[in-house]
PDB file of C-alpha atoms and ligand atoms in Angstrom:
ATOM      1  CA  MET A  16      11.667 -11.812 -49.817  1.00  0.00           C
ATOM      2  CA  THR A  17      11.739 -12.583 -53.595  1.00  0.00           C
ATOM      3  CA  ASP A  18      12.382 -16.114 -54.811  1.00  0.00           C
ATOM      4  CA  VAL A  19      14.537 -16.119 -58.002  1.00  0.00           C
ATOM      5  CA  THR A  20      15.358 -19.123 -60.107  1.00  0.00           C
ATOM      6  CA  LEU A  21      17.577 -18.506 -63.117  1.00  0.00           C
ATOM      7  CA  LYS A  22      20.109 -20.243 -65.306  1.00  0.00           C
ATOM      8  CA  ILE A  23      23.646 -18.708 -64.719  1.00  0.00           C
ATOM      9  CA  ASN A  24      26.285 -19.871 -67.088  1.00  0.00           C
ATOM     10  CA  GLY A  25      24.259 -22.967 -67.842  1.00  0.00           C
ATOM     11  CA  GLU A  26      23.640 -24.045 -64.365  1.00  0.00           C
ATOM     12  CA  THR A  27      20.319 -23.501 -62.607  1.00  0.00           C
ATOM     13  CA  ARG A  28      20.625 -21.522 -59.358  1.00  0.00           C
ATOM     14  CA  SER A  29      17.951 -20.150 -56.905  1.00  0.00           C
ATOM     15  CA  ALA A  30      18.061 -17.442 -54.255  1.00  0.00           C
ATOM     16  CA  SER A  31      15.661 -15.619 -51.931  1.00  0.00           C
ATOM     17  CA  VAL A  32      16.621 -12.006 -51.760  1.00  0.00           C
ATOM     18  CA  PRO A  33      15.146  -8.733 -50.422  1.00  0.00           C
ATOM     19  CA  PRO A  34      12.976  -7.279 -53.328  1.00  0.00           C
ATOM     20  CA  GLU A  35      15.193  -4.375 -53.839  1.00  0.00           C
ATOM     21  CA  THR A  36      18.326  -6.452 -54.494  1.00  0.00           C
ATOM     22  CA  THR A  37      19.881  -5.841 -57.903  1.00  0.00           C
ATOM     23  CA  LEU A  38      21.024  -8.482 -60.281  1.00  0.00           C
ATOM     24  CA  LEU A  39      24.645  -7.278 -59.530  1.00  0.00           C
ATOM     25  CA  LYS A  40      24.353  -7.741 -55.974  1.00  0.00           C
ATOM     26  CA  MET A  41      22.782 -11.104 -56.083  1.00  0.00           C
ATOM     27  CA  LEU A  42      25.360 -12.451 -58.488  1.00  0.00           C
ATOM     28  CA  ARG A  43      28.182 -11.099 -56.321  1.00  0.00           C
ATOM     29  CA  GLU A  44      26.719 -11.766 -52.846  1.00  0.00           C
ATOM     30  CA  ASN A  45      24.388 -14.939 -53.249  1.00  0.00           C
ATOM     31  CA  PHE A  46      26.330 -16.755 -55.958  1.00  0.00           C
ATOM     32  CA  ASN A  47      29.949 -15.415 -55.282  1.00  0.00           C
ATOM     33  CA  LEU A  48      30.304 -14.540 -58.924  1.00  0.00           C
ATOM     34  CA  THR A  49      32.459 -11.296 -58.527  1.00  0.00           C
ATOM     35  CA  GLY A  50      33.643 -10.901 -62.112  1.00  0.00           C
ATOM     36  CA  ALA A  51      30.922  -8.360 -62.755  1.00  0.00           C
ATOM     37  CA  LYS A  52      32.127  -5.231 -60.856  1.00  0.00           C
ATOM     38  CA  LEU A  53      30.293  -2.544 -58.963  1.00  0.00           C
ATOM     39  CA  GLY A  54      31.330   0.654 -60.292  1.00  0.00           C
ATOM     40  CA  CYS A  55      28.856   3.545 -60.580  1.00  0.00           C
ATOM     41  CA  ASP A  56      25.881   1.679 -59.498  1.00  0.00           C
ATOM     42  CA  ILE A  57      23.678   3.939 -61.802  1.00  0.00           C
ATOM     43  CA  GLY A  58      24.237   2.534 -65.212  1.00  0.00           C
ATOM     44  CA  ASP A  59      27.023   4.855 -66.322  1.00  0.00           C
ATOM     45  CA  CYS A  60      30.206   2.839 -66.331  1.00  0.00           C
ATOM     46  CA  GLY A  61      29.408  -0.656 -67.630  1.00  0.00           C
ATOM     47  CA  ALA A  62      31.483  -2.557 -65.132  1.00  0.00           C
ATOM     48  CA  CYS A  63      28.607  -4.622 -64.184  1.00  0.00           C
ATOM     49  CA  THR A  64      27.762  -5.821 -67.727  1.00  0.00           C
ATOM     50  CA  VAL A  65      26.406  -9.295 -68.170  1.00  0.00           C
ATOM     51  CA  ILE A  66      24.409 -10.904 -70.915  1.00  0.00           C
ATOM     52  CA  ILE A  67      20.797 -11.803 -70.432  1.00  0.00           C
ATOM     53  CA  ASP A  68      19.084 -13.966 -73.093  1.00  0.00           C
ATOM     54  CA  GLY A  69      21.805 -12.773 -75.733  1.00  0.00           C
ATOM     55  CA  LYS A  70      21.688  -9.079 -74.750  1.00  0.00           C
ATOM     56  CA  SER A  71      24.208  -7.088 -72.798  1.00  0.00           C
ATOM     57  CA  VAL A  72      22.634  -5.359 -69.787  1.00  0.00           C
ATOM     58  CA  ASN A  73      23.952  -3.306 -66.794  1.00  0.00           C
ATOM     59  CA  SER A  74      23.170  -5.658 -63.930  1.00  0.00           C
ATOM     60  CA  CYS A  75      23.309  -2.819 -61.464  1.00  0.00           C
ATOM     61  CA  LEU A  76      20.093  -1.518 -63.229  1.00  0.00           C
ATOM     62  CA  MET A  77      18.088  -4.641 -63.084  1.00  0.00           C
ATOM     63  CA  LEU A  78      16.384  -6.244 -59.996  1.00  0.00           C
ATOM     64  CA  ALA A  79      17.083  -9.757 -59.262  1.00  0.00           C
ATOM     65  CA  GLY A  80      13.342 -10.651 -59.555  1.00  0.00           C
ATOM     66  CA  GLN A  81      13.382  -9.410 -63.150  1.00  0.00           C
ATOM     67  CA  VAL A  82      15.651 -12.350 -64.050  1.00  0.00           C
ATOM     68  CA  ASP A  83      13.530 -14.944 -62.695  1.00  0.00           C
ATOM     69  CA  GLY A  84      13.390 -17.697 -65.239  1.00  0.00           C
ATOM     70  CA  ARG A  85      16.058 -16.141 -67.540  1.00  0.00           C
ATOM     71  CA  GLU A  86      19.428 -17.066 -68.756  1.00  0.00           C
ATOM     72  CA  VAL A  87      22.468 -15.043 -67.530  1.00  0.00           C
ATOM     73  CA  LEU A  88      26.056 -15.281 -68.814  1.00  0.00           C
ATOM     74  CA  THR A  89      28.772 -13.689 -66.801  1.00  0.00           C
ATOM     75  CA  ILE A  90      32.359 -13.375 -67.380  1.00  0.00           C
ATOM     76  CA  GLU A  91      32.977 -16.713 -65.289  1.00  0.00           C
ATOM     77  CA  GLY A  92      30.920 -18.495 -67.963  1.00  0.00           C
ATOM     78  CA  LEU A  93      33.339 -17.753 -70.796  1.00  0.00           C
ATOM     79  CA  ALA A  94      36.596 -19.545 -70.194  1.00  0.00           C
ATOM     80  CA  THR A  95      36.943 -23.403 -69.829  1.00  0.00           C
ATOM     81  CA  PRO A  96      39.430 -24.631 -67.314  1.00  0.00           C
ATOM     82  CA  ASP A  97      42.006 -25.279 -70.286  1.00  0.00           C
ATOM     83  CA  HIS A  98      41.077 -22.174 -72.689  1.00  0.00           C
ATOM     84  CA  LEU A  99      40.449 -18.736 -72.409  1.00  0.00           C
ATOM     85  CA  HIS A 100      37.581 -17.673 -74.677  1.00  0.00           C
ATOM     86  CA  PRO A 101      39.051 -15.998 -77.858  1.00  0.00           C
ATOM     87  CA  ILE A 102      37.997 -12.594 -76.684  1.00  0.00           C
ATOM     88  CA  GLN A 103      39.744 -13.045 -73.368  1.00  0.00           C
ATOM     89  CA  LYS A 104      42.724 -14.281 -75.256  1.00  0.00           C
ATOM     90  CA  THR A 105      42.949 -11.459 -77.803  1.00  0.00           C
ATOM     91  CA  PHE A 106      42.478  -8.953 -74.953  1.00  0.00           C
ATOM     92  CA  GLU A 107      45.476 -10.502 -73.415  1.00  0.00           C
ATOM     93  CA  ASP A 108      47.375 -10.671 -76.571  1.00  0.00           C
ATOM     94  CA  CYS A 109      46.769  -7.151 -77.497  1.00  0.00           C
ATOM     95  CA  ALA A 110      47.479  -5.833 -73.829  1.00  0.00           C
ATOM     96  CA  SER A 111      43.976  -4.211 -74.062  1.00  0.00           C
ATOM     97  CA  LEU A 112      43.562  -3.733 -70.193  1.00  0.00           C
ATOM     98  CA  GLN A 113      45.730  -2.308 -67.417  1.00  0.00           C
ATOM     99  CA  CYS A 114      44.114  -2.301 -64.050  1.00  0.00           C
ATOM    100  CA  GLY A 115      41.351  -4.697 -65.324  1.00  0.00           C
ATOM    101  CA  PHE A 116      38.516  -3.285 -63.484  1.00  0.00           C
ATOM    102  CA  CYS A 117      36.671  -2.538 -66.598  1.00  0.00           C
ATOM    103  CA  GLY A 118      37.369  -5.827 -68.371  1.00  0.00           C
ATOM    104  CA  PRO A 119      34.726  -8.198 -67.462  1.00  0.00           C
ATOM    105  CA  GLY A 120      32.210  -5.563 -68.577  1.00  0.00           C
ATOM    106  CA  VAL A 121      33.988  -4.607 -71.861  1.00  0.00           C
ATOM    107  CA  ILE A 122      34.513  -8.417 -72.790  1.00  0.00           C
ATOM    108  CA  MET A 123      30.932  -9.249 -71.993  1.00  0.00           C
ATOM    109  CA  SER A 124      29.769  -6.303 -74.317  1.00  0.00           C
ATOM    110  CA  ALA A 125      32.151  -7.535 -77.003  1.00  0.00           C
ATOM    111  CA  LYS A 126      30.824 -10.939 -76.742  1.00  0.00           C
ATOM    112  CA  ALA A 127      27.113  -9.927 -77.233  1.00  0.00           C
ATOM    113  CA  LEU A 128      28.231  -7.970 -80.198  1.00  0.00           C
ATOM    114  CA  LEU A 129      30.192 -10.947 -81.891  1.00  0.00           C
ATOM    115  CA  ASP A 130      27.429 -13.312 -81.111  1.00  0.00           C
ATOM    116  CA  ASP A 131      25.088 -10.968 -82.983  1.00  0.00           C
ATOM    117  CA  ASN A 132      27.494  -9.758 -85.650  1.00  0.00           C
ATOM    118  CA  PRO A 133      30.471 -11.938 -86.333  1.00  0.00           C
ATOM    119  CA  ASN A 134      32.288  -9.326 -88.422  1.00  0.00           C
ATOM    120  CA  PRO A 135      31.503  -5.986 -86.864  1.00  0.00           C
ATOM    121  CA  SER A 136      33.213  -2.609 -88.486  1.00  0.00           C
ATOM    122  CA  VAL A 137      35.188  -0.396 -86.239  1.00  0.00           C
ATOM    123  CA  VAL A 138      32.223   1.942 -85.946  1.00  0.00           C
ATOM    124  CA  GLU A 139      29.947  -0.991 -84.824  1.00  0.00           C
ATOM    125  CA  ILE A 140      32.637  -2.123 -82.295  1.00  0.00           C
ATOM    126  CA  ARG A 141      32.943   1.429 -80.809  1.00  0.00           C
ATOM    127  CA  ASP A 142      29.124   1.651 -80.695  1.00  0.00           C
ATOM    128  CA  ALA A 143      29.060  -1.654 -78.739  1.00  0.00           C
ATOM    129  CA  LEU A 144      31.616  -0.641 -76.225  1.00  0.00           C
ATOM    130  CA  ALA A 145      30.205   2.895 -75.826  1.00  0.00           C
ATOM    131  CA  GLY A 146      28.530   2.079 -72.361  1.00  0.00           C
ATOM    132  CA  ASN A 147      31.848   0.672 -71.187  1.00  0.00           C
ATOM    133  CA  LEU A 148      34.128   3.186 -69.421  1.00  0.00           C
ATOM    134  CA  CYS A 149      37.831   2.654 -69.027  1.00  0.00           C
ATOM    135  CA  ARG A 150      40.088   4.897 -67.233  1.00  0.00           C
ATOM    136  CA  CYS A 151      43.358   3.359 -67.863  1.00  0.00           C
ATOM    137  CA  THR A 152      43.987   1.869 -71.416  1.00  0.00           C
ATOM    138  CA  GLY A 153      41.986   3.813 -73.844  1.00  0.00           C
ATOM    139  CA  TYR A 154      39.922   1.990 -76.525  1.00  0.00           C
ATOM    140  CA  THR A 155      42.298   1.530 -79.444  1.00  0.00           C
ATOM    141  CA  LYS A 156      43.770  -1.594 -78.184  1.00  0.00           C
ATOM    142  CA  MET A 157      40.212  -2.909 -77.010  1.00  0.00           C
ATOM    143  CA  ILE A 158      38.891  -2.299 -80.495  1.00  0.00           C
ATOM    144  CA  GLN A 159      41.899  -4.109 -81.931  1.00  0.00           C
ATOM    145  CA  ALA A 160      41.126  -7.189 -79.684  1.00  0.00           C
ATOM    146  CA  VAL A 161      37.619  -7.337 -80.681  1.00  0.00           C
ATOM    147  CA  GLN A 162      38.759  -7.272 -84.326  1.00  0.00           C
ATOM    148  CA  GLU A 163      41.216 -10.018 -83.698  1.00  0.00           C
ATOM    149  CA  ALA A 164      38.565 -12.057 -81.763  1.00  0.00           C
ATOM    150  CA  SER A 165      36.149 -11.664 -84.641  1.00  0.00           C
ATOM    151  CA  LYS A 166      38.712 -13.193 -87.029  1.00  0.00           C
ATOM    152  CA  VAL A 167      39.518 -16.069 -84.535  1.00  0.00           C
ATOM    153  CA  MET A 168      35.815 -16.790 -83.938  1.00  0.00           C
ATOM    154  CA  ARG A 169      34.874 -16.746 -87.634  1.00  0.00           C
ATOM    155  CA  SER A 170      37.732 -19.258 -88.553  1.00  0.00           C
ATOM    156  CA  ASP A 171      36.650 -21.492 -85.566  1.00  0.00           C
ATOM    157  CA  THR A 172      33.091 -21.604 -86.999  1.00  0.00           C
ATOM    158  CA  VAL A 173      34.298 -22.304 -90.355  1.00  0.00           C
ATOM    159  CA  ARG A 174      36.555 -25.127 -88.996  1.00  0.00           C
ATOM    160  CA  ARG A 175      33.530 -26.537 -86.931  1.00  0.00           C
ATOM    161  CA  LEU A 176      31.321 -26.499 -90.004  1.00  0.00           C
ATOM    162  CA  ALA A 177      33.850 -28.251 -92.191  1.00  0.00           C
ATOM    163  CA  LYS A 178      34.166 -30.926 -89.467  1.00  0.00           C
ATOM    164  CA  THR A 179      30.259 -31.366 -89.229  1.00  0.00           C
ATOM    165  CA  ASN A 180      29.998 -31.627 -92.983  1.00  0.00           C
ATOM    166  CA  GLY A 181      32.684 -34.132 -93.101  1.00  0.00           C
TER     167      GLY A 181
HETATM  168  S1  FES B 213      27.902  -0.398 -61.996  1.00  0.00           S
HETATM  169 FE1  FES B 213      26.527  -0.671 -63.362  1.00  0.00          FE
HETATM  170  S2  FES B 213      26.856   0.743 -64.952  1.00  0.00           S
HETATM  171 FE2  FES B 213      28.295   1.219 -63.431  1.00  0.00          FE
HETATM  172  S1  FES B 214      41.925  -1.147 -67.619  1.00  0.00           S
HETATM  173 FE1  FES B 214      41.660   0.029 -65.820  1.00  0.00          FE
HETATM  174  S2  FES B 214      39.650   0.887 -66.049  1.00  0.00           S
HETATM  175 FE2  FES B 214      39.993  -0.161 -67.897  1.00  0.00          FE
END
């Protein structure tokens, strides 16, 4: 068995898993975090996307043992009990998802992008979402939602800075 201790959504968690266990399997089966989805299991669809130390990754391609000591953010870590994350809210407002299966992965890819690049171009958004497949909605509304979220997040940052600076 492999012992793994990591931070998930800000909380330290531990598990003992067979060495071949993927991060996705551990998240879903050991920690009951089922937001990241099992689609292809070979790195093609992006449904399993999570953020590790600030970078979006396909959790089906990583072994649980590889995340020992690292920080993982999953879709469950985005919203607070009272508020959706701005990206979740704009996806809702723009009706960017239909069945929703791809949604957690797409939103985590968008989050990694906006954390790194608060004002991305359409080409940069397309590029960031290129590894996330959607069979229902198409990508136009997703791109629109990411653009809207980038505006909201930038104005939130300006408001926060204005408050801090008195
Ligand atoms: S399930 Fe991981 S990329 Fe498809
Ligand atoms: S909304 Fe159904 S796969 Fe994307």
